[in-house]
Amino acid sequence: MASVQVFGSPASAEVARVLTCLFEKEVDFQLIRTDTYKGKERKPDYLKLQPSGQSLTYEDGKKTLVDSRAICLHIANTYAEQGNKDLLGRGTLERASIEQWLRTESEIFNQPSSTLVFYLAFAPLKKLEMDEEEVKRSKKELERVLDIYEKRLDEVKYLAGDKFTLADLAHLPNTHRLMTLVPECAAMFKERPNVMKWWEAISSRQKWTRVVDLQKEAPAIA
Amino acid sequence: MASVQVFGSPASAEVARVLTCLFEKEVDFQLIRTDTYKGKERKPDYLKLQPSGQSLTYEDGKKTLVDSRAICLHIANTYAEQGNKDLLGRGTLERASIEQWLRTESEIFNQPSSTLVFYLAFAPLKKLEMDEEEVKRSKKELERVLDIYEKRLDEVKYLAGDKFTLADLAHLPNTHRLMTLVPECAAMFKERPNVMKWWEAISSRQKWTRVVDLQKEAPAIA
């Protein structure tokens, strides 16, 4: 039996981040999930969102963690010698750059992208009230962040350098939602050629597409 | 929260039978599953077998059951007034016919079909020893059973009459495995036109294809 256990649904962005990391590191694990099926028709795919924090728990006998980015760091540290060894870099300098861009995702990318997914993909379907002001602010902020990325990705192929790392990985779940569910936000990515090239490179990785497949099958969380 | 809980993986034939029944009856339920992912590459689809009894547990607050056919009967009885009302018939006579064909599946179809899936799809991959004698006997038995079905299905569209019922449903998981994983057994179905017409009718039902989709995503049980 695998000693690593993840509790949660792959439909959650937080869980998806951790699963991608486990696949990249080729770690044996168990996914323990409770999926709720409604008797009537299956909800459409675009309802597979996680607007307000689906629970995620990671356990490996020694540690219990609940934050997806902390979990990814823990996995990359614990399994340094297996799977993708570039995820957290091979030296101190590389690692510093990765950790910086990982913080960038968490501090400036996550907020506008999660907000836009919530209001533009999720809220209309659940008939929740729209906060136009918040959407406007988030769009502006996302544009600003993507401008920074566009410039950065003119110098390097991936955010932290020339290799795919945790910094890129952390962007996958929310960007995937924006690209597939929110056309007006997808357009923001598409009009920035370096960002778009980066997105194509990171989203076509087989470890990630495997998680997308898992998400397709999960019933809606919403 | 749904009061019906199913514990098990959809990759199991037993679990698949119960899920199909719950979908047909449009019952709200929770599927609680533990899927084990291996660090190395995903196993190929044809390993998704359940040769030796994957655990299945059904709970609904009042009852805890573990036999898939007993669970299907319990669901059809408990939720008589919702979803597909023909599953267990609408009258005493119909019900008697359904129960008889359900026993036929359990008593004469299940054994050869499970045995053939085990030896012809599963055993070679796990490098388990082949029991040629048992395979030969099971093939002969399956031919005999399909001859009975071919005759029956010349008179009626479905096993218990003119409607899809639990009797047909119970055949789905094992037949699906034979049709998709064991060409020499698929041939036995294909050369019997009534059986084949029946298989096409029952296997194209959306409630079943939904279970097949769930199975595709489940990691191999083997």
Tab-separated table of C-alpha atoms in Angstrom:
chain	number	residue	atom	x	y	z
A	1	MET	CA	0.000	0.000	0.000
A	2	ALA	CA	1.244	3.460	-0.904
A	3	SER	CA	2.158	5.511	2.140
A	4	VAL	CA	1.177	8.790	0.488
A	5	GLN	CA	-2.538	9.498	0.643
A	6	VAL	CA	-4.388	12.381	-0.945
A	7	PHE	CA	-7.956	13.073	0.130
A	8	GLY	CA	-9.987	15.171	-2.273
A	9	SER	CA	-11.470	15.341	-5.758
A	10	PRO	CA	-9.342	15.943	-8.877
A	11	ALA	CA	-11.999	18.466	-9.915
A	12	SER	CA	-10.510	20.792	-7.299
A	13	ALA	CA	-7.706	23.084	-8.501
A	14	GLU	CA	-5.836	22.489	-5.247
A	15	VAL	CA	-6.010	18.721	-5.600
A	16	ALA	CA	-5.120	18.920	-9.316
A	17	ARG	CA	-1.941	20.815	-8.439
A	18	VAL	CA	-0.872	18.108	-6.003
A	19	LEU	CA	-1.740	15.232	-8.357
A	20	THR	CA	0.325	16.810	-11.131
A	21	CYS	CA	3.269	17.097	-8.758
A	22	LEU	CA	2.929	13.458	-7.645
A	23	PHE	CA	2.776	12.297	-11.271
A	24	GLU	CA	5.836	14.397	-12.174
A	25	LYS	CA	7.755	12.939	-9.237
A	26	GLU	CA	6.551	9.415	-10.046
A	27	VAL	CA	5.408	8.886	-6.475
A	28	ASP	CA	3.141	5.969	-5.586
A	29	PHE	CA	0.053	7.270	-3.869
A	30	GLN	CA	-3.554	6.608	-3.067
A	31	LEU	CA	-6.269	9.047	-3.995
A	32	ILE	CA	-9.196	8.774	-1.625
A	33	ARG	CA	-12.179	10.594	-2.966
A	34	THR	CA	-15.840	10.948	-2.334
A	35	ASP	CA	-17.761	11.858	-5.458
A	36	THR	CA	-21.404	12.784	-5.216
A	37	TYR	CA	-23.646	11.737	-8.076
A	38	LYS	CA	-27.026	13.292	-8.525
A	39	GLY	CA	-29.827	11.095	-9.739
A	40	LYS	CA	-30.776	13.451	-12.526
A	41	GLU	CA	-28.542	14.199	-15.468
A	42	ARG	CA	-24.893	14.768	-15.002
A	43	LYS	CA	-23.924	18.377	-14.734
A	44	PRO	CA	-22.128	19.899	-17.670
A	45	ASP	CA	-18.347	19.992	-17.691
A	46	TYR	CA	-18.050	23.677	-17.068
A	47	LEU	CA	-19.526	23.186	-13.638
A	48	LYS	CA	-16.416	21.363	-12.586
A	49	LEU	CA	-15.058	24.258	-10.669
A	50	GLN	CA	-13.900	24.748	-7.211
A	51	PRO	CA	-14.701	28.324	-6.372
A	52	SER	CA	-14.478	28.309	-2.659
A	53	GLY	CA	-11.988	25.812	-1.439
A	54	GLN	CA	-12.687	22.135	-1.826
A	55	SER	CA	-10.987	20.224	0.916
A	56	LEU	CA	-7.593	18.740	0.269
A	57	THR	CA	-5.560	16.720	2.716
A	58	TYR	CA	-2.170	15.159	2.144
A	59	GLU	CA	-0.771	12.519	4.467
A	60	ASP	CA	2.418	10.526	4.242
A	61	GLY	CA	2.693	8.960	7.674
A	62	LYS	CA	4.851	11.770	8.988
A	63	LYS	CA	3.127	14.878	7.742
A	64	THR	CA	-0.400	16.066	7.232
A	65	LEU	CA	-0.659	19.103	4.982
A	66	VAL	CA	-3.555	20.986	3.452
A	67	ASP	CA	-2.046	23.778	1.334
A	68	SER	CA	-1.413	22.677	-2.248
A	69	ARG	CA	1.749	24.730	-2.775
A	70	ALA	CA	3.235	23.617	0.549
A	71	ILE	CA	2.387	20.045	-0.384
A	72	CYS	CA	4.106	20.384	-3.770
A	73	LEU	CA	7.249	21.745	-2.093
A	74	HIS	CA	7.152	18.927	0.439
A	75	ILE	CA	6.793	16.290	-2.303
A	76	ALA	CA	9.603	17.772	-4.399
A	77	ASN	CA	11.878	17.824	-1.332
A	78	THR	CA	10.933	14.380	-0.062
A	79	TYR	CA	11.286	12.693	-3.444
A	80	ALA	CA	14.220	14.767	-4.669
A	81	GLU	CA	15.922	11.772	-6.272
A	82	GLN	CA	13.054	10.393	-8.322
A	83	GLY	CA	10.882	11.439	-11.240
A	84	ASN	CA	11.352	14.941	-12.588
A	85	LYS	CA	14.427	16.229	-10.762
A	86	ASP	CA	14.124	19.730	-12.184
A	87	LEU	CA	10.863	20.597	-10.422
A	88	LEU	CA	12.651	22.332	-7.579
A	89	GLY	CA	15.974	22.889	-9.354
A	90	ARG	CA	19.323	21.207	-8.968
A	91	GLY	CA	21.177	24.008	-7.216
A	92	THR	CA	20.657	26.854	-4.757
A	93	LEU	CA	20.334	29.554	-7.393
A	94	GLU	CA	17.869	27.618	-9.483
A	95	ARG	CA	15.859	26.835	-6.400
A	96	ALA	CA	15.741	30.467	-5.344
A	97	SER	CA	14.362	31.458	-8.744
A	98	ILE	CA	11.756	28.675	-8.638
A	99	GLU	CA	10.621	29.630	-5.152
A	100	GLN	CA	10.359	33.265	-6.204
A	101	TRP	CA	8.142	32.453	-9.193
A	102	LEU	CA	6.120	30.048	-7.093
A	103	ARG	CA	5.411	32.936	-4.730
A	104	THR	CA	4.513	35.090	-7.730
A	105	GLU	CA	1.868	32.573	-8.713
A	106	SER	CA	0.507	32.395	-5.208
A	107	GLU	CA	0.651	36.128	-4.511
A	108	ILE	CA	-0.293	37.841	-7.742
A	109	PHE	CA	-1.586	35.292	-10.286
A	110	ASN	CA	-3.831	33.157	-8.091
A	111	GLN	CA	-6.108	35.908	-6.839
A	112	PRO	CA	-7.247	37.431	-10.161
A	113	SER	CA	-7.397	34.066	-11.940
A	114	SER	CA	-9.460	32.401	-9.196
A	115	THR	CA	-11.749	35.405	-8.994
A	116	LEU	CA	-12.341	35.422	-12.747
A	117	VAL	CA	-13.047	31.705	-12.822
A	118	PHE	CA	-15.492	32.165	-9.991
A	119	TYR	CA	-17.422	35.119	-11.434
A	120	LEU	CA	-17.235	34.349	-15.152
A	121	ALA	CA	-17.603	30.580	-15.209
A	122	PHE	CA	-19.137	29.530	-11.946
A	123	ALA	CA	-21.365	32.326	-10.644
A	124	PRO	CA	-23.669	32.629	-13.703
A	125	LEU	CA	-24.450	28.916	-13.569
A	126	LYS	CA	-25.198	28.977	-9.885
A	127	LYS	CA	-27.078	32.229	-10.379
A	128	LEU	CA	-24.831	33.922	-7.847
A	129	GLU	CA	-24.598	37.660	-7.810
A	130	MET	CA	-21.908	39.144	-10.036
A	131	ASP	CA	-19.466	41.649	-8.582
A	132	GLU	CA	-18.737	43.727	-11.694
A	133	GLU	CA	-16.251	45.881	-9.851
A	134	GLU	CA	-14.271	42.876	-8.666
A	135	VAL	CA	-14.288	41.327	-12.138
A	136	LYS	CA	-13.060	44.548	-13.688
A	137	ARG	CA	-10.300	44.880	-11.122
A	138	SER	CA	-9.279	41.235	-11.534
A	139	LYS	CA	-9.155	41.502	-15.321
A	140	LYS	CA	-6.925	44.534	-15.085
A	141	GLU	CA	-4.721	42.744	-12.579
A	142	LEU	CA	-4.515	39.613	-14.722
A	143	GLU	CA	-3.520	41.745	-17.737
A	144	ARG	CA	-0.797	43.325	-15.629
A	145	VAL	CA	0.504	39.933	-14.430
A	146	LEU	CA	0.459	38.515	-17.941
A	147	ASP	CA	2.456	41.527	-19.154
A	148	ILE	CA	5.125	40.657	-16.588
A	149	TYR	CA	5.055	37.018	-17.724
A	150	GLU	CA	5.187	38.015	-21.404
A	151	LYS	CA	8.354	39.979	-20.756
A	152	ARG	CA	9.895	37.261	-18.605
A	153	LEU	CA	9.084	34.562	-21.144
A	154	ASP	CA	10.834	36.546	-23.825
A	155	GLU	CA	14.092	35.814	-21.963
A	156	VAL	CA	13.451	32.252	-20.805
A	157	LYS	CA	11.266	29.362	-21.904
A	158	TYR	CA	9.781	28.701	-18.459
A	159	LEU	CA	9.133	31.100	-15.607
A	160	ALA	CA	12.106	30.109	-13.482
A	161	GLY	CA	14.511	29.413	-16.350
A	162	ASP	CA	14.921	26.939	-19.163
A	163	LYS	CA	13.182	24.007	-17.479
A	164	PHE	CA	9.634	23.206	-16.417
A	165	THR	CA	9.453	23.575	-12.627
A	166	LEU	CA	7.008	23.816	-9.734
A	167	ALA	CA	6.603	27.496	-10.600
A	168	ASP	CA	5.014	26.600	-13.941
A	169	LEU	CA	3.148	23.607	-12.514
A	170	ALA	CA	1.349	25.764	-9.946
A	171	HIS	CA	-0.234	27.761	-12.788
A	172	LEU	CA	-1.802	24.783	-14.536
A	173	PRO	CA	-5.203	24.319	-12.827
A	174	ASN	CA	-6.426	27.915	-12.892
A	175	THR	CA	-5.003	28.687	-16.329
A	176	HIS	CA	-6.659	25.554	-17.678
A	177	ARG	CA	-9.998	26.787	-16.367
A	178	LEU	CA	-9.565	30.233	-17.846
A	179	MET	CA	-8.475	28.808	-21.206
A	180	THR	CA	-11.329	26.334	-21.436
A	181	LEU	CA	-14.169	28.113	-19.634
A	182	VAL	CA	-13.683	31.864	-19.940
A	183	PRO	CA	-13.136	32.956	-23.561
A	184	GLU	CA	-12.498	36.600	-22.668
A	185	CYS	CA	-9.644	35.553	-20.365
A	186	ALA	CA	-8.341	32.960	-22.814
A	187	ALA	CA	-8.010	35.869	-25.235
A	188	MET	CA	-5.665	37.627	-22.808
A	189	PHE	CA	-3.314	34.683	-22.985
A	190	LYS	CA	-3.665	34.248	-26.741
A	191	GLU	CA	-2.713	37.798	-27.551
A	192	ARG	CA	0.640	37.388	-25.757
A	193	PRO	CA	2.798	35.137	-27.943
A	194	ASN	CA	5.420	34.236	-25.322
A	195	VAL	CA	2.781	33.467	-22.720
A	196	MET	CA	0.900	31.376	-25.253
A	197	LYS	CA	3.995	29.408	-26.266
A	198	TRP	CA	4.668	28.750	-22.572
A	199	TRP	CA	1.074	27.658	-21.983
A	200	GLU	CA	1.220	25.259	-24.909
A	201	ALA	CA	4.453	23.764	-23.587
A	202	ILE	CA	3.266	23.262	-20.009
A	203	SER	CA	-0.306	22.214	-20.742
A	204	SER	CA	0.707	19.501	-23.195
A	205	ARG	CA	2.794	17.628	-20.630
A	206	GLN	CA	1.469	14.113	-20.234
A	207	LYS	CA	1.503	14.319	-16.417
A	208	TRP	CA	-0.906	17.245	-16.614
A	209	THR	CA	-3.164	15.860	-19.354
A	210	ARG	CA	-3.566	12.800	-17.151
A	211	VAL	CA	-4.973	15.056	-14.424
A	212	VAL	CA	-7.274	16.743	-16.959
A	213	ASP	CA	-8.596	13.284	-17.836
A	214	LEU	CA	-9.242	12.605	-14.156
A	215	GLN	CA	-11.088	15.915	-13.890
A	216	LYS	CA	-13.307	15.069	-16.855
A	217	GLU	CA	-14.577	12.030	-15.050
A	218	ALA	CA	-15.108	13.632	-11.679
A	219	PRO	CA	-18.642	14.793	-11.095
A	220	ALA	CA	-19.089	18.509	-10.600
A	221	ILE	CA	-18.007	19.838	-7.261
A	222	ALA	CA	-20.159	22.913	-7.559
B	1	MET	CA	-25.652	14.635	1.442
B	2	ALA	CA	-26.739	11.497	-0.326
B	3	SER	CA	-27.671	8.747	2.082
B	4	VAL	CA	-26.646	5.997	-0.332
B	5	GLN	CA	-22.943	5.238	-0.247
B	6	VAL	CA	-21.038	2.856	-2.472
B	7	PHE	CA	-17.508	1.880	-1.500
B	8	GLY	CA	-15.386	0.482	-4.318
B	9	SER	CA	-13.803	1.206	-7.662
B	10	PRO	CA	-15.819	1.445	-10.902
B	11	ALA	CA	-13.138	-0.758	-12.482
B	12	SER	CA	-14.707	-3.665	-10.593
B	13	ALA	CA	-17.465	-5.548	-12.431
B	14	GLU	CA	-19.441	-5.800	-9.199
B	15	VAL	CA	-19.258	-2.073	-8.570
B	16	ALA	CA	-20.030	-1.296	-12.229
B	17	ARG	CA	-23.233	-3.338	-11.968
B	18	VAL	CA	-24.381	-1.345	-8.945
B	19	LEU	CA	-23.445	2.040	-10.465
B	20	THR	CA	-25.421	1.246	-13.608
B	21	CYS	CA	-28.438	0.366	-11.486
B	22	LEU	CA	-28.137	3.600	-9.460
B	23	PHE	CA	-27.874	5.652	-12.659
B	24	GLU	CA	-30.884	3.882	-14.160
B	25	LYS	CA	-32.907	4.536	-11.012
B	26	GLU	CA	-31.679	8.149	-10.843
B	27	VAL	CA	-30.656	7.717	-7.224
B	28	ASP	CA	-28.430	10.309	-5.541
B	29	PHE	CA	-25.384	8.602	-4.109
B	30	GLN	CA	-21.807	8.996	-3.043
B	31	LEU	CA	-19.062	6.863	-4.492
B	32	ILE	CA	-16.208	6.484	-2.036
B	33	ARG	CA	-13.176	5.071	-3.720
B	34	THR	CA	-9.537	4.555	-3.069
B	35	ASP	CA	-7.502	4.487	-6.262
B	36	THR	CA	-3.868	3.518	-6.151
B	37	TYR	CA	-1.543	5.261	-8.579
B	38	LYS	CA	1.863	3.859	-9.305
B	39	GLY	CA	4.710	6.284	-9.840
B	40	LYS	CA	5.726	4.722	-13.104
B	41	GLU	CA	3.596	4.751	-16.199
B	42	ARG	CA	-0.056	4.094	-16.032
B	43	LYS	CA	-0.970	0.510	-16.691
B	44	PRO	CA	-2.686	-0.235	-19.976
B	45	ASP	CA	-6.455	-0.299	-20.121
B	46	TYR	CA	-6.755	-4.017	-20.517
B	47	LEU	CA	-5.409	-4.440	-17.012
B	48	LYS	CA	-8.571	-2.962	-15.645
B	49	LEU	CA	-9.967	-6.258	-14.609
B	50	GLN	CA	-11.242	-7.601	-11.432
B	51	PRO	CA	-10.384	-11.247	-11.438
B	52	SER	CA	-10.667	-12.098	-7.824
B	53	GLY	CA	-13.277	-10.049	-6.120
B	54	GLN	CA	-12.657	-6.371	-5.549
B	55	SER	CA	-14.474	-5.234	-2.475
B	56	LEU	CA	-17.855	-3.614	-2.840
B	57	THR	CA	-19.978	-2.295	-0.027
B	58	TYR	CA	-23.355	-0.621	-0.289
B	59	GLU	CA	-24.834	1.334	2.602
B	60	ASP	CA	-28.007	3.342	2.811
B	61	GLY	CA	-28.416	3.953	6.515
B	62	LYS	CA	-30.608	0.916	6.984
B	63	LYS	CA	-28.827	-1.779	5.032
B	64	THR	CA	-25.279	-2.804	4.352
B	65	LEU	CA	-24.944	-5.156	1.408
B	66	VAL	CA	-21.991	-6.593	-0.490
B	67	ASP	CA	-23.439	-8.733	-3.293
B	68	SER	CA	-23.960	-6.730	-6.491
B	69	ARG	CA	-27.089	-8.555	-7.614
B	70	ALA	CA	-28.683	-8.348	-4.171
B	71	ILE	CA	-27.818	-4.642	-4.123
B	72	CYS	CA	-29.435	-4.090	-7.533
B	73	LEU	CA	-32.619	-5.825	-6.362
B	74	HIS	CA	-32.603	-3.754	-3.178
B	75	ILE	CA	-32.163	-0.496	-5.144
B	76	ALA	CA	-34.906	-1.380	-7.628
B	77	ASN	CA	-37.272	-2.200	-4.757
B	78	THR	CA	-36.379	0.796	-2.606
B	79	TYR	CA	-36.621	3.296	-5.452
B	80	ALA	CA	-39.525	1.623	-7.255
B	81	GLU	CA	-41.183	4.940	-8.065
B	82	GLN	CA	-38.254	6.795	-9.622
B	83	GLY	CA	-35.986	6.522	-12.649
B	84	ASN	CA	-36.394	3.480	-14.860
B	85	LYS	CA	-39.517	1.788	-13.526
B	86	ASP	CA	-39.179	-1.222	-15.783
B	87	LEU	CA	-35.969	-2.551	-14.204
B	88	LEU	CA	-37.854	-4.951	-11.969
B	89	GLY	CA	-41.102	-5.009	-13.928
B	90	ARG	CA	-44.473	-3.474	-13.216
B	91	GLY	CA	-46.377	-6.608	-12.312
B	92	THR	CA	-45.948	-9.982	-10.652
B	93	LEU	CA	-45.533	-11.904	-13.893
B	94	GLU	CA	-42.981	-9.522	-15.321
B	95	ARG	CA	-41.064	-9.576	-12.085
B	96	ALA	CA	-40.981	-13.347	-12.011
B	97	SER	CA	-39.488	-13.429	-15.491
B	98	ILE	CA	-36.896	-10.798	-14.593
B	99	GLU	CA	-35.869	-12.637	-11.446
B	100	GLN	CA	-35.558	-15.857	-13.386
B	101	TRP	CA	-33.253	-14.317	-16.001
B	102	LEU	CA	-31.307	-12.556	-13.292
B	103	ARG	CA	-30.659	-15.964	-11.734
B	104	THR	CA	-29.686	-17.279	-15.152
B	105	GLU	CA	-26.996	-14.610	-15.381
B	106	SER	CA	-25.749	-15.364	-11.898
B	107	GLU	CA	-25.923	-19.142	-12.194
B	108	ILE	CA	-24.876	-19.981	-15.738
B	109	PHE	CA	-23.515	-16.862	-17.498
B	110	ASN	CA	-21.331	-15.393	-14.777
B	111	GLN	CA	-19.107	-18.383	-14.200
B	112	PRO	CA	-17.852	-18.994	-17.761
B	113	SER	CA	-17.651	-15.300	-18.612
B	114	SER	CA	-15.672	-14.402	-15.460
B	115	THR	CA	-13.395	-17.389	-15.972
B	116	LEU	CA	-12.685	-16.444	-19.584
B	117	VAL	CA	-11.967	-12.824	-18.680
B	118	PHE	CA	-9.614	-14.046	-15.996
B	119	TYR	CA	-7.657	-16.523	-18.093
B	120	LEU	CA	-7.711	-14.821	-21.477
B	121	ALA	CA	-7.338	-11.163	-20.550
B	122	PHE	CA	-5.890	-11.001	-17.081
B	123	ALA	CA	-3.718	-14.058	-16.494
B	124	PRO	CA	-1.342	-13.573	-19.465
B	125	LEU	CA	-0.544	-10.036	-18.350
B	126	LYS	CA	0.104	-11.057	-14.794
B	127	LYS	CA	1.988	-14.102	-16.058
B	128	LEU	CA	-0.325	-16.357	-14.117
B	129	GLU	CA	-0.578	-19.974	-15.047
B	130	MET	CA	-3.206	-20.826	-17.649
B	131	ASP	CA	-5.687	-23.589	-16.972
B	132	GLU	CA	-6.316	-24.797	-20.530
B	133	GLU	CA	-8.852	-27.333	-19.387
B	134	GLU	CA	-10.876	-24.737	-17.517
B	135	VAL	CA	-10.751	-22.333	-20.469
B	136	LYS	CA	-11.939	-25.029	-22.830
B	137	ARG	CA	-14.772	-25.991	-20.518
B	138	SER	CA	-15.780	-22.359	-20.010
B	139	LYS	CA	-15.785	-21.623	-23.741
B	140	LYS	CA	-18.015	-24.589	-24.347
B	141	GLU	CA	-20.302	-23.506	-21.527
B	142	LEU	CA	-20.451	-19.911	-22.807
B	143	GLU	CA	-21.347	-21.187	-26.289
B	144	ARG	CA	-24.129	-23.243	-24.741
B	145	VAL	CA	-25.457	-20.276	-22.751
B	146	LEU	CA	-25.317	-17.985	-25.772
B	147	ASP	CA	-27.263	-20.556	-27.778
B	148	ILE	CA	-29.996	-20.360	-25.149
B	149	TYR	CA	-29.895	-16.557	-25.316
B	150	GLU	CA	-29.923	-16.567	-29.123
B	151	LYS	CA	-33.108	-18.617	-29.086
B	152	ARG	CA	-34.712	-16.541	-26.345
B	153	LEU	CA	-33.834	-13.286	-28.102
B	154	ASP	CA	-35.515	-14.496	-31.245
B	155	GLU	CA	-38.815	-14.271	-29.344
B	156	VAL	CA	-38.216	-11.123	-27.296
B	157	LYS	CA	-36.015	-8.055	-27.569
B	158	TYR	CA	-34.619	-8.306	-24.026
B	159	LEU	CA	-34.050	-11.355	-21.877
B	160	ALA	CA	-37.081	-10.931	-19.638
B	161	GLY	CA	-39.413	-9.520	-22.301
B	162	ASP	CA	-39.755	-6.401	-24.406
B	163	LYS	CA	-38.068	-4.011	-21.980
B	164	PHE	CA	-34.548	-3.517	-20.637
B	165	THR	CA	-34.486	-4.868	-17.066
B	166	LEU	CA	-32.120	-5.861	-14.268
B	167	ALA	CA	-31.694	-9.193	-16.040
B	168	ASP	CA	-30.001	-7.463	-18.982
B	169	LEU	CA	-28.182	-4.960	-16.784
B	170	ALA	CA	-26.466	-7.708	-14.806
B	171	HIS	CA	-24.794	-8.915	-18.010
B	172	LEU	CA	-23.173	-5.595	-18.888
B	173	PRO	CA	-19.828	-5.627	-17.015
B	174	ASN	CA	-18.605	-9.080	-17.965
B	175	THR	CA	-19.900	-8.937	-21.521
B	176	HIS	CA	-18.208	-5.570	-21.975
B	177	ARG	CA	-14.907	-7.122	-20.908
B	178	LEU	CA	-15.299	-10.075	-23.237
B	179	MET	CA	-16.288	-7.821	-26.150
B	180	THR	CA	-13.419	-5.385	-25.650
B	181	LEU	CA	-10.635	-7.598	-24.281
B	182	VAL	CA	-11.118	-11.142	-25.554
B	183	PRO	CA	-11.554	-11.256	-29.355
B	184	GLU	CA	-12.212	-15.002	-29.456
B	185	CYS	CA	-15.142	-14.565	-27.054
B	186	ALA	CA	-16.365	-11.408	-28.784
B	187	ALA	CA	-16.620	-13.609	-31.881
B	188	MET	CA	-19.044	-15.912	-30.054
B	189	PHE	CA	-21.387	-12.980	-29.537
B	190	LYS	CA	-20.923	-11.601	-33.036
B	191	GLU	CA	-21.856	-14.826	-34.775
B	192	ARG	CA	-25.238	-14.863	-33.036
B	193	PRO	CA	-27.344	-12.115	-34.630
B	194	ASN	CA	-30.040	-11.900	-31.941
B	195	VAL	CA	-27.486	-11.855	-29.146
B	196	MET	CA	-25.534	-9.183	-30.995
B	197	LYS	CA	-28.588	-7.005	-31.561
B	198	TRP	CA	-29.377	-7.326	-27.862
B	199	TRP	CA	-25.800	-6.434	-26.902
B	200	GLU	CA	-25.873	-3.361	-29.116
B	201	ALA	CA	-29.141	-2.244	-27.552
B	202	ILE	CA	-28.072	-2.699	-23.944
B	203	SER	CA	-24.479	-1.506	-24.261
B	204	SER	CA	-25.418	1.748	-25.967
B	205	ARG	CA	-27.589	2.921	-23.084
B	206	GLN	CA	-26.302	6.206	-21.749
B	207	LYS	CA	-26.437	5.013	-18.123
B	208	TRP	CA	-24.020	2.227	-18.993
B	209	THR	CA	-21.683	4.263	-21.202
B	210	ARG	CA	-21.347	6.644	-18.276
B	211	VAL	CA	-20.027	3.746	-16.186
B	212	VAL	CA	-17.653	2.758	-18.991
B	213	ASP	CA	-16.306	6.322	-18.899
B	214	LEU	CA	-15.774	6.023	-15.158
B	215	GLN	CA	-13.927	2.749	-15.686
B	216	LYS	CA	-11.618	4.307	-18.264
B	217	GLU	CA	-10.378	6.767	-15.706
B	218	ALA	CA	-9.955	4.353	-12.851
B	219	PRO	CA	-6.429	3.075	-12.442
B	220	ALA	CA	-5.949	-0.618	-12.938
B	221	ILE	CA	-7.135	-2.793	-10.114
B	222	ALA	CA	-4.931	-5.674	-11.125
